[in-house]
Short mmCIF file of C-alpha atoms in Angstrom, two decimals:
data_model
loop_
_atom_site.label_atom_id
_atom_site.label_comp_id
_atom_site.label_asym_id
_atom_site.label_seq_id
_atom_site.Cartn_x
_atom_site.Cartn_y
_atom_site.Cartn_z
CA UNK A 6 -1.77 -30.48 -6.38
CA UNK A 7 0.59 -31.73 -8.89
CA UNK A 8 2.88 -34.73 -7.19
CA UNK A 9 6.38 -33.53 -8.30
CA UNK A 10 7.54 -37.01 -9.09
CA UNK A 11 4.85 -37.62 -11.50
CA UNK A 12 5.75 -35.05 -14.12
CA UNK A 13 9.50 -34.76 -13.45
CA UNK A 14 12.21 -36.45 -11.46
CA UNK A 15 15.65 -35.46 -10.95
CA UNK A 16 18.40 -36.79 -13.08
CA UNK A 17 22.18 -36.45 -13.77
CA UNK A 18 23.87 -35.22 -16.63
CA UNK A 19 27.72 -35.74 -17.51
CA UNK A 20 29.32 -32.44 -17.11
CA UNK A 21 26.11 -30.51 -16.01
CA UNK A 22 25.34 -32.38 -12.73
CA UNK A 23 21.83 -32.26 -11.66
CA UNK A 24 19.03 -31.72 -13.48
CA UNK A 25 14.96 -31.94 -14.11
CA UNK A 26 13.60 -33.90 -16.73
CA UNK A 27 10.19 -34.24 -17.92
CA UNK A 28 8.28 -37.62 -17.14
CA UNK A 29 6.16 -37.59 -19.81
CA UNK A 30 4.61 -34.68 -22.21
CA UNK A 31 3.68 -31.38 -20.83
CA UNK A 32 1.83 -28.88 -22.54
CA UNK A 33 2.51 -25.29 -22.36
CA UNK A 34 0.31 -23.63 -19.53
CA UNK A 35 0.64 -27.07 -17.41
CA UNK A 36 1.36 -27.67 -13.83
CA UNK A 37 4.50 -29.50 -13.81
CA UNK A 38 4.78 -29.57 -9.76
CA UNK A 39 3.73 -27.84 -6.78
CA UNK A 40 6.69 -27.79 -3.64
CA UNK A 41 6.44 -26.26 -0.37
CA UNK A 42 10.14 -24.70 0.94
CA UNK A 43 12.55 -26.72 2.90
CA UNK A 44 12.75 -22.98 4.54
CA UNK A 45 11.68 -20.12 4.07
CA UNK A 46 12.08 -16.20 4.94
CA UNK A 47 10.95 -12.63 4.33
CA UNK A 48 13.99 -10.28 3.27
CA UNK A 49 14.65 -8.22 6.51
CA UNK A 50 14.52 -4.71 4.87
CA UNK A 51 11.13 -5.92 3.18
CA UNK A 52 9.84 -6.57 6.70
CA UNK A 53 11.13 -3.29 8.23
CA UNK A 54 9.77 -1.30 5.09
CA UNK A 55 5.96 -2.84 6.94
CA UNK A 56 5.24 -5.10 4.15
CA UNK A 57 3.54 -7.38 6.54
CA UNK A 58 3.58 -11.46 5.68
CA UNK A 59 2.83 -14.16 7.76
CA UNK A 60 6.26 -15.55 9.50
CA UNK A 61 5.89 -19.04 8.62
CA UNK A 62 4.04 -18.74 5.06
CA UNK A 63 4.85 -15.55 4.07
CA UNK A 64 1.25 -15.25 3.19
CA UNK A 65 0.57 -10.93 2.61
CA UNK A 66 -1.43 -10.11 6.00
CA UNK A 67 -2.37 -6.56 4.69
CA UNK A 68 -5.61 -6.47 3.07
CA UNK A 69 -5.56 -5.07 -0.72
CA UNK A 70 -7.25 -2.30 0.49
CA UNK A 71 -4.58 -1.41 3.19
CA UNK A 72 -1.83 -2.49 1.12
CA UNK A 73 -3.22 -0.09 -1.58
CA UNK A 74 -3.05 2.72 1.28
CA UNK A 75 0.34 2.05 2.17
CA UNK A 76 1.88 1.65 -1.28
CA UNK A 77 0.29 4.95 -2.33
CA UNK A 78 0.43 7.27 0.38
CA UNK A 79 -3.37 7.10 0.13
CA UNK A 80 -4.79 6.21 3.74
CA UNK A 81 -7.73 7.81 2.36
CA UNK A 82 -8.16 5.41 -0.71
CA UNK A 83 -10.89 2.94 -0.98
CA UNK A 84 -11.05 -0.30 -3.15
CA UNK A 85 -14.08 -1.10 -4.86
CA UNK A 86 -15.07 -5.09 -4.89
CA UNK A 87 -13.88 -5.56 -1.83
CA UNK A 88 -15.44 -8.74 -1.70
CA UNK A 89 -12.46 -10.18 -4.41
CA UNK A 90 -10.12 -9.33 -1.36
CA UNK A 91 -8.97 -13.22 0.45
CA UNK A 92 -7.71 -11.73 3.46
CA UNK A 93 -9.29 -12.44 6.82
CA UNK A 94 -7.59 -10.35 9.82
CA UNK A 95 -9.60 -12.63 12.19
CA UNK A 96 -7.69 -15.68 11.32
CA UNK A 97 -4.14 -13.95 12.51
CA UNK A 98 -2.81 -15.38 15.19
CA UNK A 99 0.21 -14.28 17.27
CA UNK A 100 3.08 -16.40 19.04
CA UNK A 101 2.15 -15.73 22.36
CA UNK A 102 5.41 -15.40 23.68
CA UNK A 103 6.72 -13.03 20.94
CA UNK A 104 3.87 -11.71 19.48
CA UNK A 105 5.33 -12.93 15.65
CA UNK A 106 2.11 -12.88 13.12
CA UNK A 107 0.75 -15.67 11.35
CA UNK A 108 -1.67 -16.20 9.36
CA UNK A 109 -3.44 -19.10 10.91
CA UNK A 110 -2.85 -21.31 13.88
CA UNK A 111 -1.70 -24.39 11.52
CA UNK A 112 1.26 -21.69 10.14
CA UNK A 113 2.00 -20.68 13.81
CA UNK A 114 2.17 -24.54 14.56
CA UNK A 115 4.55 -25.16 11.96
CA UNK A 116 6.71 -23.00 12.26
CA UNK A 117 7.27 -23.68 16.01
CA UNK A 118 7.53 -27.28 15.07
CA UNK A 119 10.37 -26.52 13.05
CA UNK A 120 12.29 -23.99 14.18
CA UNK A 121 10.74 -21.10 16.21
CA UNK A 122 11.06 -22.69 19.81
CA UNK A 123 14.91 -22.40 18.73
CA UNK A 124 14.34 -18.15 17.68
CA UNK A 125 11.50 -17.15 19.89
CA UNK A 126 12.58 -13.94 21.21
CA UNK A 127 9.66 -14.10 24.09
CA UNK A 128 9.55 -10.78 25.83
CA UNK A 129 13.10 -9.45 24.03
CA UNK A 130 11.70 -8.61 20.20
CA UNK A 131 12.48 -5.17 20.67
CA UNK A 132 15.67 -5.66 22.56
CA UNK A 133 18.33 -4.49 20.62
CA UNK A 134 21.10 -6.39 22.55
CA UNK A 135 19.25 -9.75 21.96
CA UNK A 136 21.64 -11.72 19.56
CA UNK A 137 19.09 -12.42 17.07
CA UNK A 138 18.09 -8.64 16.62
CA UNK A 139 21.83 -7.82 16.36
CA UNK A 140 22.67 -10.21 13.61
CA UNK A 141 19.54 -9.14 11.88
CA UNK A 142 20.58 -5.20 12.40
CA UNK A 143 24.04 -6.17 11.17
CA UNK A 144 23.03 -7.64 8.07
CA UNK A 145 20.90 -4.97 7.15
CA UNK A 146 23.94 -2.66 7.27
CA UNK A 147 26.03 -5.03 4.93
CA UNK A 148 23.09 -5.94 2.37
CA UNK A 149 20.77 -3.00 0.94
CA UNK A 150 17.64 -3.27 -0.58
CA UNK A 151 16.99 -4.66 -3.65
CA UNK A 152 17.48 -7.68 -1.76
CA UNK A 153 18.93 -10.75 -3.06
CA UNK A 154 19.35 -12.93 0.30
CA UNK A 155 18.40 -12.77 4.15
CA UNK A 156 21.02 -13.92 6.57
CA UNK A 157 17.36 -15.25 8.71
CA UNK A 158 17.72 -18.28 5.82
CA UNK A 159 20.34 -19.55 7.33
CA UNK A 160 19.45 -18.38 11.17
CA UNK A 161 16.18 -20.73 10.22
CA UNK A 162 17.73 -23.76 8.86
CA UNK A 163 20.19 -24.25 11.78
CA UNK A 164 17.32 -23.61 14.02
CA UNK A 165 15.37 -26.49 11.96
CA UNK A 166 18.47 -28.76 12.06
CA UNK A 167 18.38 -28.07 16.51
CA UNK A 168 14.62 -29.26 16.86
CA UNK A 169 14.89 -31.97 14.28
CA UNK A 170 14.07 -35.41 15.50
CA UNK A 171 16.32 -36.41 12.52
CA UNK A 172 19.46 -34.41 12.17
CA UNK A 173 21.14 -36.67 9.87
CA UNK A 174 18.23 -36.76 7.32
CA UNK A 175 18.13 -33.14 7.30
CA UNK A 176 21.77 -32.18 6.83
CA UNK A 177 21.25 -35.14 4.06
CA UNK A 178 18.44 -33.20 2.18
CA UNK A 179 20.63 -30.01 2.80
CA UNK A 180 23.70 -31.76 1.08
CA UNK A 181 21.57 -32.25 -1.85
CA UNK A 182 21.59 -28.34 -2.82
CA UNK A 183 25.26 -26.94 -4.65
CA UNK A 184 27.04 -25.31 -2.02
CA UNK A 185 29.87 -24.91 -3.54
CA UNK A 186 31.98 -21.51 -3.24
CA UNK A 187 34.12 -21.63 -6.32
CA UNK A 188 33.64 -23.15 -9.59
CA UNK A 189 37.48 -24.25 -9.90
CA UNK A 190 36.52 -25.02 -13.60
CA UNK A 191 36.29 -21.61 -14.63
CA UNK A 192 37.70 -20.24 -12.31
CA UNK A 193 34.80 -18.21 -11.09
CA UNK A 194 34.23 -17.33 -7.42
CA UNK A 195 30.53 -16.54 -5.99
CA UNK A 196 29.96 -12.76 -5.65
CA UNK A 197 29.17 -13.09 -1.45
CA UNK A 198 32.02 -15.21 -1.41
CA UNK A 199 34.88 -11.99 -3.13
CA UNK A 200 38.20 -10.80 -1.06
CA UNK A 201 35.85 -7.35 -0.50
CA UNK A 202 33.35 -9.14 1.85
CA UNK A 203 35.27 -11.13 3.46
CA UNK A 204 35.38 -9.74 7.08
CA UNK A 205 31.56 -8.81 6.56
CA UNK A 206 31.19 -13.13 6.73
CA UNK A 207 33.78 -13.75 9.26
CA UNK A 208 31.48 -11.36 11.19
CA UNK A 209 28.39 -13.22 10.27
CA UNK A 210 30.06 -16.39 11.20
CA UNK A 211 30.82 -15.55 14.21
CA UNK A 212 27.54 -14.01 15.10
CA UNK A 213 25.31 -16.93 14.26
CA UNK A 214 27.87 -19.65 15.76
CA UNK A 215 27.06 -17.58 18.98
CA UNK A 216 23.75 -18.79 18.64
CA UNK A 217 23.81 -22.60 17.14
CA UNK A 218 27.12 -24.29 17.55
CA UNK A 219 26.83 -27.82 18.77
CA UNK A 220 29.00 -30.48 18.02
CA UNK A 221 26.38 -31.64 15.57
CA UNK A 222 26.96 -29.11 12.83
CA UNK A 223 30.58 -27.89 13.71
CA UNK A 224 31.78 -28.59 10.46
CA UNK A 225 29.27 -25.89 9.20
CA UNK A 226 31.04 -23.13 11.32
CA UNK A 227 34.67 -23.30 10.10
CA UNK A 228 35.66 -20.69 8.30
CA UNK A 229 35.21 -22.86 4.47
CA UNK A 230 32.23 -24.45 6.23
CA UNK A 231 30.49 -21.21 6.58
CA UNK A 232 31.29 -20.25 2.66
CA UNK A 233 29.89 -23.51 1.81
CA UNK A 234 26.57 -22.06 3.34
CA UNK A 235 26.43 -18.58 2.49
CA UNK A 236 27.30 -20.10 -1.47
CA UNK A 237 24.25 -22.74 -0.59
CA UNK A 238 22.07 -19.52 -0.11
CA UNK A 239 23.24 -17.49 -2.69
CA UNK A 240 23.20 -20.33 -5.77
CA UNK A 241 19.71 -22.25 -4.66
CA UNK A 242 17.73 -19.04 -2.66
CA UNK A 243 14.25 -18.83 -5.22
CA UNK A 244 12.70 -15.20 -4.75
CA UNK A 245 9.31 -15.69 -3.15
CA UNK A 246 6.41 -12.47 -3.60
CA UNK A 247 3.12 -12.27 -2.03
CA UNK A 248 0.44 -9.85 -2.77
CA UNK A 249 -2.96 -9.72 -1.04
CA UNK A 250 -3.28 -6.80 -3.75
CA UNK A 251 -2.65 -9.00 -6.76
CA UNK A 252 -5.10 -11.56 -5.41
CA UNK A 253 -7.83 -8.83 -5.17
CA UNK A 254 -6.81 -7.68 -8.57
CA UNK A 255 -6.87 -11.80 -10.03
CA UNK A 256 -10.48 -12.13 -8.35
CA UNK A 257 -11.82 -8.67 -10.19
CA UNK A 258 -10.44 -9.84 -13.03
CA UNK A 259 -12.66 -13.23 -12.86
CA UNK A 260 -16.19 -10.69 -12.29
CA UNK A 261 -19.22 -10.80 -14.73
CA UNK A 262 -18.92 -7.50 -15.60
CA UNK A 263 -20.21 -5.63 -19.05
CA UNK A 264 -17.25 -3.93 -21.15
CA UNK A 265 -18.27 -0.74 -20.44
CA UNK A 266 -17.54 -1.76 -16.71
CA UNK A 267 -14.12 -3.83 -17.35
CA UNK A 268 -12.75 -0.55 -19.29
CA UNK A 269 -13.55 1.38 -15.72
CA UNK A 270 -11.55 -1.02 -14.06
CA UNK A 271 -8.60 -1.10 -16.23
CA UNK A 272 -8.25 2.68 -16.26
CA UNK A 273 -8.90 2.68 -11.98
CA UNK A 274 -6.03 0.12 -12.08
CA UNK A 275 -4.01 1.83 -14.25
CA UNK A 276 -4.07 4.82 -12.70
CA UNK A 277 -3.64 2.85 -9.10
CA UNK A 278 -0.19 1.36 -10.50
CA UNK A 279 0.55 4.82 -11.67
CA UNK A 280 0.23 6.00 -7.83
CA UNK A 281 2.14 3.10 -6.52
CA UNK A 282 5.10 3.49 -8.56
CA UNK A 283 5.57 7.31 -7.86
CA UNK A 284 5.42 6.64 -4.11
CA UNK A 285 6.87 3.11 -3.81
CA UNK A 286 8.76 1.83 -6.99
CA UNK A 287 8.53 -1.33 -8.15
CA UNK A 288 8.57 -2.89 -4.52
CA UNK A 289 5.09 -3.85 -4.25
CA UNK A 290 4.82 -7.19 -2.49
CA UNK A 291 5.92 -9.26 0.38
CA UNK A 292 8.96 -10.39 -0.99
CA UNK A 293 11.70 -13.14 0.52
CA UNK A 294 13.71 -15.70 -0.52
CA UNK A 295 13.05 -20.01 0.36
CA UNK A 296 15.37 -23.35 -0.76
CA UNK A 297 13.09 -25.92 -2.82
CA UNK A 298 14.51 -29.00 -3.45
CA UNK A 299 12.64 -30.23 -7.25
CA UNK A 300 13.28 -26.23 -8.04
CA UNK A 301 16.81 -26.34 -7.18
CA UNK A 302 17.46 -29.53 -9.74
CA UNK A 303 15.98 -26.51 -12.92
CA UNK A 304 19.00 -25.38 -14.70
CA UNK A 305 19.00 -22.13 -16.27
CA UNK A 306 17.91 -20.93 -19.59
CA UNK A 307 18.24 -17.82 -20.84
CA UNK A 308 14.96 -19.55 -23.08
CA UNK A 309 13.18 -21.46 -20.34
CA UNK A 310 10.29 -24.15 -21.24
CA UNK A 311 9.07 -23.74 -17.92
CA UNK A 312 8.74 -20.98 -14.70
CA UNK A 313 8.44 -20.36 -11.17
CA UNK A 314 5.08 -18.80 -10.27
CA UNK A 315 3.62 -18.48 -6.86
CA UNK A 316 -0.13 -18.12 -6.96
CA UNK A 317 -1.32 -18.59 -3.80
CA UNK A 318 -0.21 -15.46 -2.11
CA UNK A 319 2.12 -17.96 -0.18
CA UNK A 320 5.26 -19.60 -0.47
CA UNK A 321 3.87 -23.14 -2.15
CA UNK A 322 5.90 -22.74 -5.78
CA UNK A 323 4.07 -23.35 -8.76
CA UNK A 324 6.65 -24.27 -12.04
CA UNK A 325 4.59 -24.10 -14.96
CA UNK A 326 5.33 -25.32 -18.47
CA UNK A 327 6.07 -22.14 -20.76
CA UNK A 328 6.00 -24.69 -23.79
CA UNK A 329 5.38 -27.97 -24.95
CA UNK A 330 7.71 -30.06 -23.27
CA UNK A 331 8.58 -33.59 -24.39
CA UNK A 332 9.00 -36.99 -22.51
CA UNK A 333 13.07 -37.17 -21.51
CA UNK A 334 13.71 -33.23 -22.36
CA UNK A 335 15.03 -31.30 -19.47
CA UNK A 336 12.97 -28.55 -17.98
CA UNK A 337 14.40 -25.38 -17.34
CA UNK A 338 13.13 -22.20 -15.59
CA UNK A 339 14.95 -18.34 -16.15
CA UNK A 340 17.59 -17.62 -13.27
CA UNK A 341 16.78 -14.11 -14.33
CA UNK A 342 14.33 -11.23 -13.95
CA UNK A 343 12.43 -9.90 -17.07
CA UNK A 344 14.80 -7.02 -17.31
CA UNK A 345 17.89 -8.86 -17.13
CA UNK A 346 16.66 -11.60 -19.89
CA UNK A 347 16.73 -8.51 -22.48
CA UNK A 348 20.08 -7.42 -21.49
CA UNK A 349 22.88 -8.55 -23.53
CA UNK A 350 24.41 -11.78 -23.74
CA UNK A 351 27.74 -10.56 -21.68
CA UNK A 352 25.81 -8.94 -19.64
CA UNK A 353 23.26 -12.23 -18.73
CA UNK A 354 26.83 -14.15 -18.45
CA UNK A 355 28.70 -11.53 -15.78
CA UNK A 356 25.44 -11.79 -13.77
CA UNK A 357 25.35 -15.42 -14.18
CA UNK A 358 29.00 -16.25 -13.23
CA UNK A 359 28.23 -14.36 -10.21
CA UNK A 360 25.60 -15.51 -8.58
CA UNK A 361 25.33 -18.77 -9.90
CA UNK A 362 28.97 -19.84 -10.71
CA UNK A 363 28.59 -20.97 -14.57
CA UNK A 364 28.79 -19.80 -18.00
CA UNK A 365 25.56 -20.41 -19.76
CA UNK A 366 25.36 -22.21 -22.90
CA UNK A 367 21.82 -22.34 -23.39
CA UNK A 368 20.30 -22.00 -27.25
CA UNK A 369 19.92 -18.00 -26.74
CA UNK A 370 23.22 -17.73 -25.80
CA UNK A 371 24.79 -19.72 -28.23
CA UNK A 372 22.80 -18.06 -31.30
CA UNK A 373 24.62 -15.17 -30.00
CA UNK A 374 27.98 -16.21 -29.07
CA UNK A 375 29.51 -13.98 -32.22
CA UNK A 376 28.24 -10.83 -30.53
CA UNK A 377 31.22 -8.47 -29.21
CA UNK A 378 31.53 -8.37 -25.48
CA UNK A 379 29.81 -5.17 -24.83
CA UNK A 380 27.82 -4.56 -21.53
CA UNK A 381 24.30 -3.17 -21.79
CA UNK A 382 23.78 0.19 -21.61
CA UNK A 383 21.84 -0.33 -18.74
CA UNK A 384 24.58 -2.14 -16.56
CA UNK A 385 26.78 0.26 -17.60
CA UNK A 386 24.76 3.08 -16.26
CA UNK A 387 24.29 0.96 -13.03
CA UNK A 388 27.71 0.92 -12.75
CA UNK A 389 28.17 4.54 -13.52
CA UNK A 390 25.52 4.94 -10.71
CA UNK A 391 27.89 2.66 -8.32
CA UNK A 392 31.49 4.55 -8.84
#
């Protein structure tokens, strides 16, 4: 594992705040660092939709062949090399109060290390009047899939900040990520944080204090206090995905196979993609949301040198280097998916200001500052979509 300090370390620039910078050279394809989350969580509707990941790790618990089933409609389907499949059902273990999955006993230590003696539902998981399973019901009525957040985020780091032996050096680390609601700069306020969704968060608020308010974090459940943390979650959340399907696919991939047998494969996974996205889109993995600390110092670029990967089929990040980068240059990762980095640049810079409170002025961006300010068509048949 790559120590994140010996690559990078965070730094400060005038006017930009934090930032990443590169230690020494790094050549494209590189490990810069490898971080495990302060906290992390599945998305809710991800979970309800049975896309089953470990609580703690969010490792995939399916195996590819089951997963495969599922995504296709198939339950008759059968994977060939199913040796290249990682997952091991008989290393699950359960909370034996709850009955929450994991996928080993370490993960199921962990987590109730850190926070799930605080959420353990014991014999009330499918009690609909338990607090926990009405917050969770009421944010899936606010916040439909595609997620972008999960209200369990914050449900998880006030349960970490109860059990911690050191409160004070966790609401330090936690004061490390921008929480800020409003860039007063520009003027720009954090799309959660509009006049529209207001009562949906005074709601929320209320709801969770109900749950965690101690003298101890008070100041996080006044009204601003509570907009500093849903900002903190919408500016710094990284989008996690697990797959025990890609790993299968990865490990095929890797066989000693003749050509004649690699162009079978390619047209069997072809045509199993083909399946998957007439029955379940492009929502194909365990998918969630967790707050790194070294990731949360990479500014944007609309033209990263570097990018968040996740490899393992668990939450551990991986930021590779996406080109050479030089001793002293900043590294920066893409705030945005692969669709949204074609879009144009006023439409890259609406979605920016409003999830992440800036206006970019990356290389890409400035190269095309003379462009009108048209939307992409494809916002502005979103949109269409929307009215």
């Amino acid at each position: 594992m790559a120590a994140p300090m010996e690559n990078a370390r965070i730094s400060h620039i005038s006017g930009k705040g934090r930032c990443l910078i590169a230690q020494r050279y790094l050549t494209n394809g590189s490990t810069i660092f490898e971080e495990q989350p302060l906290i992390s969580s599945q998305y809710l509707w991800n979970a309800f939709y049975n896309y089953t990941a470990c609580d703690h790790c969010m490792k995939s618990l399916e195996t590819a062949e089951s997963m495969a089933r599922r995504l296709t409609a198939n339950h008759g389907l059968e994977l060939p090399y199913k040796q290249c499949c990682e997952t091991n059902p008989n290393n699950h273990v359960s909370c034996p109060a709850c009955r929450v999955v994991y996928c080993s006993e370490e993960c199921r230590l962990q987590a109730l290390k850190s926070y799930h003696e605080s959420l353990c539902l014991k014999d009330r998981i499918n009690d609909p009047e338990h607090p926990i399973n009405k917050l969770q019901e009421t944010w899936r009525s606010m916040h439909y899939p595609p997620e972008t957040a999960s209200i369990m985020i914050i449900v998880r780091l006030l349960a970490s900040i109860k059990q911690s032996a050191n409160k004070p050096e966790l609401l330090e680390k936690l004061g490390t990520f921008c929480h800020t609601a409003v860039n007063d700069q520009e003027q720009i306020v954090h799309k959660l944080l509009g006049e529209k969704f207001q009562e949906q968060i005074e709601i929320l608020r209320l709801m969770i204090s109900e749950l965690f308010y101690t003298d101890d974090v008070k100041d996080l459940f006044t009204p601003s206090g509570f907009r500093s943390v849903i900002a903190l979650l919408g500016t710094n959340g990284q989008g996690i995905g697990t797959s025990a399907l890609s790993v299968w696919e990865k490990n095929v991939d890797k066989l000693p196979v003749t050509d004649a047998e690699k162009q079978q494969i390619e047209s069997y996974l072809d045509k199993l993609y083909e399946d998957m996205d007439k029955e379940s889109g492009c929502f194909l993995a365990c998918e969630g949301t967790g707050l790194f600390t070294m990731q949360a110092a990479c500014n944007h670029s609309c033209n990263p040198n570097a990018e968040c990967t996740f490899p393992y089929n668990t939450n551990t990040l991986v930021v590779v280097a996406t080109d050479d980068i030089k001793a002293g240059q900043e590294i920066c990762t893409c705030y945005l998916d692969e669709c949204m980095r074609q879009r144009s640049r006023h439409t890259r810079q609406k979605f920016l200001k409003e999830n992440y409170l800036f206006t970019c002025h990356c290389v890409k961006c400035e190269a095309e500052k003379d462009e009108p300010d048209i939307t992409s068509e494809e916002e502005s048949e979103d949109e269409d979509m929307d009215s």
